[in-house]
Short mmCIF file of the N, C-alpha and C atoms (twelve columns), coordinates in Angstrom:
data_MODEL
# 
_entry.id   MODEL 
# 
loop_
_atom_site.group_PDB 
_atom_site.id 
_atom_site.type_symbol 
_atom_site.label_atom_id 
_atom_site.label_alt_id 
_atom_site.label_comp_id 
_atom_site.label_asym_id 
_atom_site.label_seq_id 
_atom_site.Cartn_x 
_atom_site.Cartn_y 
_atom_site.Cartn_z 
_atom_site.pdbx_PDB_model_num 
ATOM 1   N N  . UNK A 1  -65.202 34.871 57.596 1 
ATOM 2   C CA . UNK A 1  -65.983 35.782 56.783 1 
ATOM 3   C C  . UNK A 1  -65.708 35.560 55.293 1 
ATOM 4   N N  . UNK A 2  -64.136 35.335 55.305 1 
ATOM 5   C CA . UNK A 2  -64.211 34.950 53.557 1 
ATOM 6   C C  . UNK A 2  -64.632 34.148 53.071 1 
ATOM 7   N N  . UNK A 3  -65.000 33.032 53.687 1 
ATOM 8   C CA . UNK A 3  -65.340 31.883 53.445 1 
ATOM 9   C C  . UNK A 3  -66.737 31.153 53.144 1 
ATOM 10  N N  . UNK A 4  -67.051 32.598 53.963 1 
ATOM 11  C CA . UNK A 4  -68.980 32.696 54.068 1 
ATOM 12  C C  . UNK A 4  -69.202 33.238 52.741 1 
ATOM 13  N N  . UNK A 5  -68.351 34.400 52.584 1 
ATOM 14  C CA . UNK A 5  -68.882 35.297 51.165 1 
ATOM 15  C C  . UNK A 5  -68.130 34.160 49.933 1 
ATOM 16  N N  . UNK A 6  -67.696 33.103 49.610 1 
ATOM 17  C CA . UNK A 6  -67.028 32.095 49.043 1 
ATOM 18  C C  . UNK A 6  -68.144 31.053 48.565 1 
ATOM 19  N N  . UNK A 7  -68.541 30.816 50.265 1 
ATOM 20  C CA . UNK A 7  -69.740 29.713 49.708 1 
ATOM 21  C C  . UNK A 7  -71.096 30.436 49.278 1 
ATOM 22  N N  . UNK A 8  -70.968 31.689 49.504 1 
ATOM 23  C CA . UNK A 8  -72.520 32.249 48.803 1 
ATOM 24  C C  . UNK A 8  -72.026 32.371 47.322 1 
ATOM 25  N N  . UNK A 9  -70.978 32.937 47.004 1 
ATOM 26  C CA . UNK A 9  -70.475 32.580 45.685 1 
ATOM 27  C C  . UNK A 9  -70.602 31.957 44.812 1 
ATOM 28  N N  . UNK A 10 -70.405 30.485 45.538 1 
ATOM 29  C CA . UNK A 10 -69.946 29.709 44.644 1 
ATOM 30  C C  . UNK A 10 -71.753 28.632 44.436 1 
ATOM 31  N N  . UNK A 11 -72.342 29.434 45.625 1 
ATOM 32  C CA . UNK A 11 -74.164 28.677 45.278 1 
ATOM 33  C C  . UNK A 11 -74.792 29.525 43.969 1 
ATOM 34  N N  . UNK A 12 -74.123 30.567 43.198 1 
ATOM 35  C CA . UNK A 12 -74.500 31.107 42.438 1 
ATOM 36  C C  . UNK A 12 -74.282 29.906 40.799 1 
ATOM 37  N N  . UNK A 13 -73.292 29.124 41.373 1 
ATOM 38  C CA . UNK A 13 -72.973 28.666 39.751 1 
ATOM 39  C C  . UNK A 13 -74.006 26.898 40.114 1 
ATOM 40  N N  . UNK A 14 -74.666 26.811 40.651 1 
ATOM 41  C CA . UNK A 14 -75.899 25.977 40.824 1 
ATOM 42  C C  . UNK A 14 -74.647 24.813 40.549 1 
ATOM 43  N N  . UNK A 15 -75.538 23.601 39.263 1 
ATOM 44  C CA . UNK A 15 -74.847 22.359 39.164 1 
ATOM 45  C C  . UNK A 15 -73.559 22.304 39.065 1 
ATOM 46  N N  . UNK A 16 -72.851 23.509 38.670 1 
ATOM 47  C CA . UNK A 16 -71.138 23.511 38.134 1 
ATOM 48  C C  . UNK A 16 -70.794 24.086 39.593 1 
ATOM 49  N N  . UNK A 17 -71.194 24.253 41.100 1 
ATOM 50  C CA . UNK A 17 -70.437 24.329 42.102 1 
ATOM 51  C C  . UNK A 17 -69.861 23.236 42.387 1 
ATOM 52  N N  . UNK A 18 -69.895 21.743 42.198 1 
ATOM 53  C CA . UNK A 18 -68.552 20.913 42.741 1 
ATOM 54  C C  . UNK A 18 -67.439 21.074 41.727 1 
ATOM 55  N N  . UNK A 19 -67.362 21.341 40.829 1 
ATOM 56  C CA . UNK A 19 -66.183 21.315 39.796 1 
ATOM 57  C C  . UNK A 19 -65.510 22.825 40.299 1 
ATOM 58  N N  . UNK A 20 -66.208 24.325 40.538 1 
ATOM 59  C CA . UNK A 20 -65.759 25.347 41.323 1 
ATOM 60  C C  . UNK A 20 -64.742 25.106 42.690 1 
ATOM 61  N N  . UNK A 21 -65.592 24.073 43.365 1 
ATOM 62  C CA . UNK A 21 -65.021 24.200 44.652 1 
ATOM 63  C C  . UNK A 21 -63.645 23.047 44.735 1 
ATOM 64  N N  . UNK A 22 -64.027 21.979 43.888 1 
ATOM 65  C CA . UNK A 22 -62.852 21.423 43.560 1 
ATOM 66  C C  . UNK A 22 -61.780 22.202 43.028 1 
ATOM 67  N N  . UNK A 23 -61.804 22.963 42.337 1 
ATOM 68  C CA . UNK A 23 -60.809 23.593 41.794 1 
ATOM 69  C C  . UNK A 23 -59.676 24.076 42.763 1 
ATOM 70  N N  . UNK A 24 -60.694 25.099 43.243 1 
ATOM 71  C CA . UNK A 24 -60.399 25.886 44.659 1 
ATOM 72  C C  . UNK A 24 -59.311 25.188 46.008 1 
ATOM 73  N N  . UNK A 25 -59.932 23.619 45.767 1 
ATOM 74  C CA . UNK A 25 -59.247 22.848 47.058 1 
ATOM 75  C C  . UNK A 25 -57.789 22.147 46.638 1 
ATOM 76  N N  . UNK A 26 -58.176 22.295 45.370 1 
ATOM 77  C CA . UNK A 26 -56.770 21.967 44.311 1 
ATOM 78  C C  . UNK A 26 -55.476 22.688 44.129 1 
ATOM 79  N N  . UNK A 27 -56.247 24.021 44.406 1 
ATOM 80  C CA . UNK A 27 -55.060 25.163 44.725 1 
ATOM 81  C C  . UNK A 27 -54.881 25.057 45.754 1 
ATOM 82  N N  . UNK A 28 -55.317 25.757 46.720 1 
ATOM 83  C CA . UNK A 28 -55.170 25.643 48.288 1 
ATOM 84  C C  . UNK A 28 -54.237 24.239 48.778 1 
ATOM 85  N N  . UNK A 29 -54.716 23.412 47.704 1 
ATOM 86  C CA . UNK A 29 -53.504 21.879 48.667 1 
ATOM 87  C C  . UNK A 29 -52.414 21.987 48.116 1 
ATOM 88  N N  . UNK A 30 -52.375 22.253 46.859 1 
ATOM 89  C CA . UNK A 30 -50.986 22.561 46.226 1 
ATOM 90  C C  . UNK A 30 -50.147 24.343 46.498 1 
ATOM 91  N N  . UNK A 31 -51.243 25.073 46.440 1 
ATOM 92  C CA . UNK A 31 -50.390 26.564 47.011 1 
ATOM 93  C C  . UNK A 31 -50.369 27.225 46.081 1 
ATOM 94  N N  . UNK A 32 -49.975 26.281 44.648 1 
ATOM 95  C CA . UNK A 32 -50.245 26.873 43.220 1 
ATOM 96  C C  . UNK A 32 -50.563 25.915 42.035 1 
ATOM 97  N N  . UNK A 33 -51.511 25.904 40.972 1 
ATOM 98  C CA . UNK A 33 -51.830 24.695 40.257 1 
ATOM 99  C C  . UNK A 33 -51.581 25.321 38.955 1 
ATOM 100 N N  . UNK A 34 -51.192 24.460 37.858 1 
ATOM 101 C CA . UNK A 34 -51.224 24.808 36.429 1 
ATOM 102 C C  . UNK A 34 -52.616 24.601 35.820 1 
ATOM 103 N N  . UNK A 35 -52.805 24.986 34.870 1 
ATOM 104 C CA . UNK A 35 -54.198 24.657 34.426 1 
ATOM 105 C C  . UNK A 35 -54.625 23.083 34.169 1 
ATOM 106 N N  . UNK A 36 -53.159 22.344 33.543 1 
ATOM 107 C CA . UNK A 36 -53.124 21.096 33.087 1 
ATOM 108 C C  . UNK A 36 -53.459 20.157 35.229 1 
ATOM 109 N N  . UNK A 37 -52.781 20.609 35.799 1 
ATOM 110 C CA . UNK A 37 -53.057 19.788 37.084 1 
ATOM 111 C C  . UNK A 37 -54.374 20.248 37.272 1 
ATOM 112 N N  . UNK A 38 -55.116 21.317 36.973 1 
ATOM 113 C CA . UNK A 38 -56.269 21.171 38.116 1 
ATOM 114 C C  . UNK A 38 -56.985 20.572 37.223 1 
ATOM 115 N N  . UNK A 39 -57.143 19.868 35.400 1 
ATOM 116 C CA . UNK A 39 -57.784 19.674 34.520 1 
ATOM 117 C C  . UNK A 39 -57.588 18.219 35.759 1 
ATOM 118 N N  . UNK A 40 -56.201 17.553 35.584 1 
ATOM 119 C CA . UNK A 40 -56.382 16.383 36.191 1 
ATOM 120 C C  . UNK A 40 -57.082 16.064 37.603 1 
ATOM 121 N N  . UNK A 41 -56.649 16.866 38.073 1 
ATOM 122 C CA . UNK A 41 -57.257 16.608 39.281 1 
ATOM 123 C C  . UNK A 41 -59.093 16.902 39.472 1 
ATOM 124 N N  . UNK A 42 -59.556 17.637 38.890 1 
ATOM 125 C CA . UNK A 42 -61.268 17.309 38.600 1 
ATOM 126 C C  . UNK A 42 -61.710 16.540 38.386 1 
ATOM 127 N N  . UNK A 43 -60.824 16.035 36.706 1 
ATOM 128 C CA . UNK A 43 -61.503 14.586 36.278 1 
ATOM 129 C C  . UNK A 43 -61.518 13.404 37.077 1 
ATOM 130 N N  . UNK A 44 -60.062 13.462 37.912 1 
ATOM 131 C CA . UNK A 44 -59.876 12.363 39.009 1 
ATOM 132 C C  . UNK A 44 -60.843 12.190 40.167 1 
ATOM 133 N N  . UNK A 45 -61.679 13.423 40.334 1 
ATOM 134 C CA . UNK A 45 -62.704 13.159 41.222 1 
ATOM 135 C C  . UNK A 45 -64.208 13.536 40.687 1 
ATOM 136 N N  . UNK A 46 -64.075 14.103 39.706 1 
ATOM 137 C CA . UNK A 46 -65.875 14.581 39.154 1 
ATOM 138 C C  . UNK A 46 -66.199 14.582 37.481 1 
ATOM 139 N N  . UNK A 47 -64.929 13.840 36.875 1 
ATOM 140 C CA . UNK A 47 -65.691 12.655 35.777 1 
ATOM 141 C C  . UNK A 47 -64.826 14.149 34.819 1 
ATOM 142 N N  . UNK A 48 -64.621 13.883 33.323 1 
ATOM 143 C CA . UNK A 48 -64.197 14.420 32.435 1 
ATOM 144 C C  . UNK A 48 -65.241 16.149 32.394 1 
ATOM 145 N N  . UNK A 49 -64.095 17.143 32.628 1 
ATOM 146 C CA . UNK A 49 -64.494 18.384 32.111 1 
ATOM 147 C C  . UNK A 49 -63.748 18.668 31.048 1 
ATOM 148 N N  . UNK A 50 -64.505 20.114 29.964 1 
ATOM 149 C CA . UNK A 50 -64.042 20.269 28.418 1 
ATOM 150 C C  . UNK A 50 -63.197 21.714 29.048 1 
ATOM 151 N N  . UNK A 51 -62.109 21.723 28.036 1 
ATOM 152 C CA . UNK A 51 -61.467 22.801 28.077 1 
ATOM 153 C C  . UNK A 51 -62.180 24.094 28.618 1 
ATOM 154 N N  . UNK A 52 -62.955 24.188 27.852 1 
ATOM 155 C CA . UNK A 52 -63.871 25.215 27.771 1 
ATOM 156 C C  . UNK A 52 -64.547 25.617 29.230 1 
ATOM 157 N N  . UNK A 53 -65.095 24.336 29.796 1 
ATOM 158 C CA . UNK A 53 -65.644 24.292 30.941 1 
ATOM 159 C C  . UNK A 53 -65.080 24.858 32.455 1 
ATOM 160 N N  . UNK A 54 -63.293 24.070 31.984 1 
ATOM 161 C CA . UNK A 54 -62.831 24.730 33.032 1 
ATOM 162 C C  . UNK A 54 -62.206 26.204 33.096 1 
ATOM 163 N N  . UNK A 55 -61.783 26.689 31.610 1 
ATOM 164 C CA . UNK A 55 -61.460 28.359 31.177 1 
ATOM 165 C C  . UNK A 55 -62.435 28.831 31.999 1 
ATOM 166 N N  . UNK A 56 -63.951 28.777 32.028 1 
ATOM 167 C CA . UNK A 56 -64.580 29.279 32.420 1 
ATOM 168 C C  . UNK A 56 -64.599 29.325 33.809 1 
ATOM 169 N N  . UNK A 57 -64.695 28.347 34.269 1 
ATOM 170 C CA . UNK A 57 -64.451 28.364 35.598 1 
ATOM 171 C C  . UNK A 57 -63.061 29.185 36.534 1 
ATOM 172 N N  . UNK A 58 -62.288 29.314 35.978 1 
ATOM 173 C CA . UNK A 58 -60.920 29.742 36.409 1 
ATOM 174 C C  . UNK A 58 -61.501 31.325 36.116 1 
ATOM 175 N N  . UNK A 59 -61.568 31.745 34.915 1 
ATOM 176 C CA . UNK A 59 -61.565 32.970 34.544 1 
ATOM 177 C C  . UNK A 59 -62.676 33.735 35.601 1 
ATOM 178 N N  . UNK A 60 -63.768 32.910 36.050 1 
ATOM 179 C CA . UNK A 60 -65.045 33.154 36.651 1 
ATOM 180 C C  . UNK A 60 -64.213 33.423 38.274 1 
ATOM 181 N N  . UNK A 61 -63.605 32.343 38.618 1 
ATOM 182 C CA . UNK A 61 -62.591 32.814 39.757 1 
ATOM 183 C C  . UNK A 61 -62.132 33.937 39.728 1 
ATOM 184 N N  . UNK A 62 -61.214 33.521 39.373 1 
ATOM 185 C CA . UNK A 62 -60.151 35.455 39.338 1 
ATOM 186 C C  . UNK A 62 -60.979 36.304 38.982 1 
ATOM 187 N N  . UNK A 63 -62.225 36.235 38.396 1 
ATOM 188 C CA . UNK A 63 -62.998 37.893 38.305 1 
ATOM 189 C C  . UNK A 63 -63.422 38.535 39.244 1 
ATOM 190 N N  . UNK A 64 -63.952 37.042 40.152 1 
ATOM 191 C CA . UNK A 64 -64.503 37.349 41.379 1 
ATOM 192 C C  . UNK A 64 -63.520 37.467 42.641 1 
ATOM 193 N N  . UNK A 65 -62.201 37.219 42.144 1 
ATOM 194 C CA . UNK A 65 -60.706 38.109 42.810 1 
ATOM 195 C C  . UNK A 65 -60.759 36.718 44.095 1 
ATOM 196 N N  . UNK A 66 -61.078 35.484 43.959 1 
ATOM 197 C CA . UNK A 66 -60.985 34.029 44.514 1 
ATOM 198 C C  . UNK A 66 -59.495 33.365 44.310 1 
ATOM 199 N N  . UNK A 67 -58.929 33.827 43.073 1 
ATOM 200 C CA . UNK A 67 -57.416 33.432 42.602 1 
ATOM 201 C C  . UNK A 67 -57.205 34.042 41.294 1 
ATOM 202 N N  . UNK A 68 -55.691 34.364 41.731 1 
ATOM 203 C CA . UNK A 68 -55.210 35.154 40.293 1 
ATOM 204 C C  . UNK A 68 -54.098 34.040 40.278 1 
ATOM 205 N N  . UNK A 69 -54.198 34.559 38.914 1 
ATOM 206 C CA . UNK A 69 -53.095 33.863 37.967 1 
ATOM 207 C C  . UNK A 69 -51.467 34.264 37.457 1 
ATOM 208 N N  . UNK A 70 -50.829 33.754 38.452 1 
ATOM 209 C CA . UNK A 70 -48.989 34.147 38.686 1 
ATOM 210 C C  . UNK A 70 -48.834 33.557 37.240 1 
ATOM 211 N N  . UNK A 71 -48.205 33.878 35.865 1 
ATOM 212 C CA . UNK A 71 -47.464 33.344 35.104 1 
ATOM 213 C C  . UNK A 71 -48.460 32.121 34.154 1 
ATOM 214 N N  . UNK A 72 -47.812 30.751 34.290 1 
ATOM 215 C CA . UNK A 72 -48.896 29.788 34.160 1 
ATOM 216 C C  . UNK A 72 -49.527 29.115 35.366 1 
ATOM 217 N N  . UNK A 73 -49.744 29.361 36.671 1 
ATOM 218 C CA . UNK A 73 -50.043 29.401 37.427 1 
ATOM 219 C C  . UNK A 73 -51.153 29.744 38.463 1 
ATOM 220 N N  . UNK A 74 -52.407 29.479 38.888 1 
ATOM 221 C CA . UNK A 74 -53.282 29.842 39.789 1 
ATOM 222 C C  . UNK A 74 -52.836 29.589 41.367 1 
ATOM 223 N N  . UNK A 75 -53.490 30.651 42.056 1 
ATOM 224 C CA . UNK A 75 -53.024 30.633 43.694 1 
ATOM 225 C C  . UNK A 75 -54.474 31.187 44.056 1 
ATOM 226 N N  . UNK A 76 -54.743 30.751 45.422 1 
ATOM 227 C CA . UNK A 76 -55.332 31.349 46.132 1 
ATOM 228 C C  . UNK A 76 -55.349 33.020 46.423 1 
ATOM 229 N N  . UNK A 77 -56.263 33.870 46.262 1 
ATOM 230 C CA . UNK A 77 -55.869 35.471 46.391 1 
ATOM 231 C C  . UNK A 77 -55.448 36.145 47.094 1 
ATOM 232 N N  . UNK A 78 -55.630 35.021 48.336 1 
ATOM 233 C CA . UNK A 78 -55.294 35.338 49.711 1 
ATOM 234 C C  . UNK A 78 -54.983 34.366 50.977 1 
ATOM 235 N N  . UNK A 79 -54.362 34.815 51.797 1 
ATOM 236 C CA . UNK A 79 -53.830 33.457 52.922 1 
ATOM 237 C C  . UNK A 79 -54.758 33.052 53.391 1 
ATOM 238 N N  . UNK A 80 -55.538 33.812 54.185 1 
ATOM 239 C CA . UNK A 80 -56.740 33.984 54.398 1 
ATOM 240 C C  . UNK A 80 -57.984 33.009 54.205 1 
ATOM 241 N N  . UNK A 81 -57.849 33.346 53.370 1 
ATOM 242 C CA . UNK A 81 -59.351 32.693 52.322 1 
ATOM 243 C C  . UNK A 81 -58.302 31.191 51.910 1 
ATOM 244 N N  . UNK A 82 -57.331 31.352 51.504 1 
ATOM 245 C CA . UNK A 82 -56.745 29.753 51.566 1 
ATOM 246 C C  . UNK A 82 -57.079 28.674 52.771 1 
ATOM 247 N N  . UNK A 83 -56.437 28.640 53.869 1 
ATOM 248 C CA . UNK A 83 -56.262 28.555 55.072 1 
ATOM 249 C C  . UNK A 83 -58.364 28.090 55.017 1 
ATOM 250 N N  . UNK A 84 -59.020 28.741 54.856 1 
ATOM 251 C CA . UNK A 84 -60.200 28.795 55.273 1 
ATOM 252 C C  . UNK A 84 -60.398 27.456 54.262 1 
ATOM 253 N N  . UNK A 85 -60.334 27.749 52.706 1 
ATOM 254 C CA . UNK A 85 -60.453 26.494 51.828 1 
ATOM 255 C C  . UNK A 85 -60.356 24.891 52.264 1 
ATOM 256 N N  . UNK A 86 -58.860 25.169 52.794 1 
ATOM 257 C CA . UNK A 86 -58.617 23.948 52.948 1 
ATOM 258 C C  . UNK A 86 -59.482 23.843 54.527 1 
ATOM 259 N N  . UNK A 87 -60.007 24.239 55.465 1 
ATOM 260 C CA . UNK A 87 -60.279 23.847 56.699 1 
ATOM 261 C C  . UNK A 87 -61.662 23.659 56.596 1 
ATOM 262 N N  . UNK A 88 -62.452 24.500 55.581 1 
ATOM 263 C CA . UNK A 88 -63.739 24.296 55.425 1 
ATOM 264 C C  . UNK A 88 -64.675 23.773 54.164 1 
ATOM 265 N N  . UNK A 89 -63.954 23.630 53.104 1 
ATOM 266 C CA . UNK A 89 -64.427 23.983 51.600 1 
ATOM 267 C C  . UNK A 89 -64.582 21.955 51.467 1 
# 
């Protein structure tokens, strides 16, 4: 179910859903990402994003309560919805 309400989510941000869902699978494989790793790890698979691009994206997460932010740190919000990331996303 989380996963359903995740991908209707994330069809809301049209062309910027692979850089969203990458993000997402970035946490979930790591458990917790800094901002600087998930910068790398996007570009490593979906070509140079701007600072800006990904603030937004993160901040757009956690509003929508997808991952909060421990310290300097992003996590998944829930086991749950992790677990689902990595098995389906």
């Amino acid at each position: 179910l989380a996963v359903d309400e995740l991908k209707k989510a994330l069809k809301l941000y049209g062309a910027g859903e692979p850089r969203y869902s990458e993000a997402l699978k970035i946490i979930a494989t790591l458990g917790s990402a800094t901002w600087s790793q998930l910068r790398t790890g996007i570009e490593a698979r979906l070509g140079k994003i701007t600072d800006s691009t990904l603030s937004n994206i993160l901040r757009n997460l956690a509003d929508s309560g997808f991952i909060r932010k421990d310290g300097s740190k992003y996590t998944v919000a829930d086991p749950t919805l992790r677990r689902g990331i990595l098995t389906f996303l």
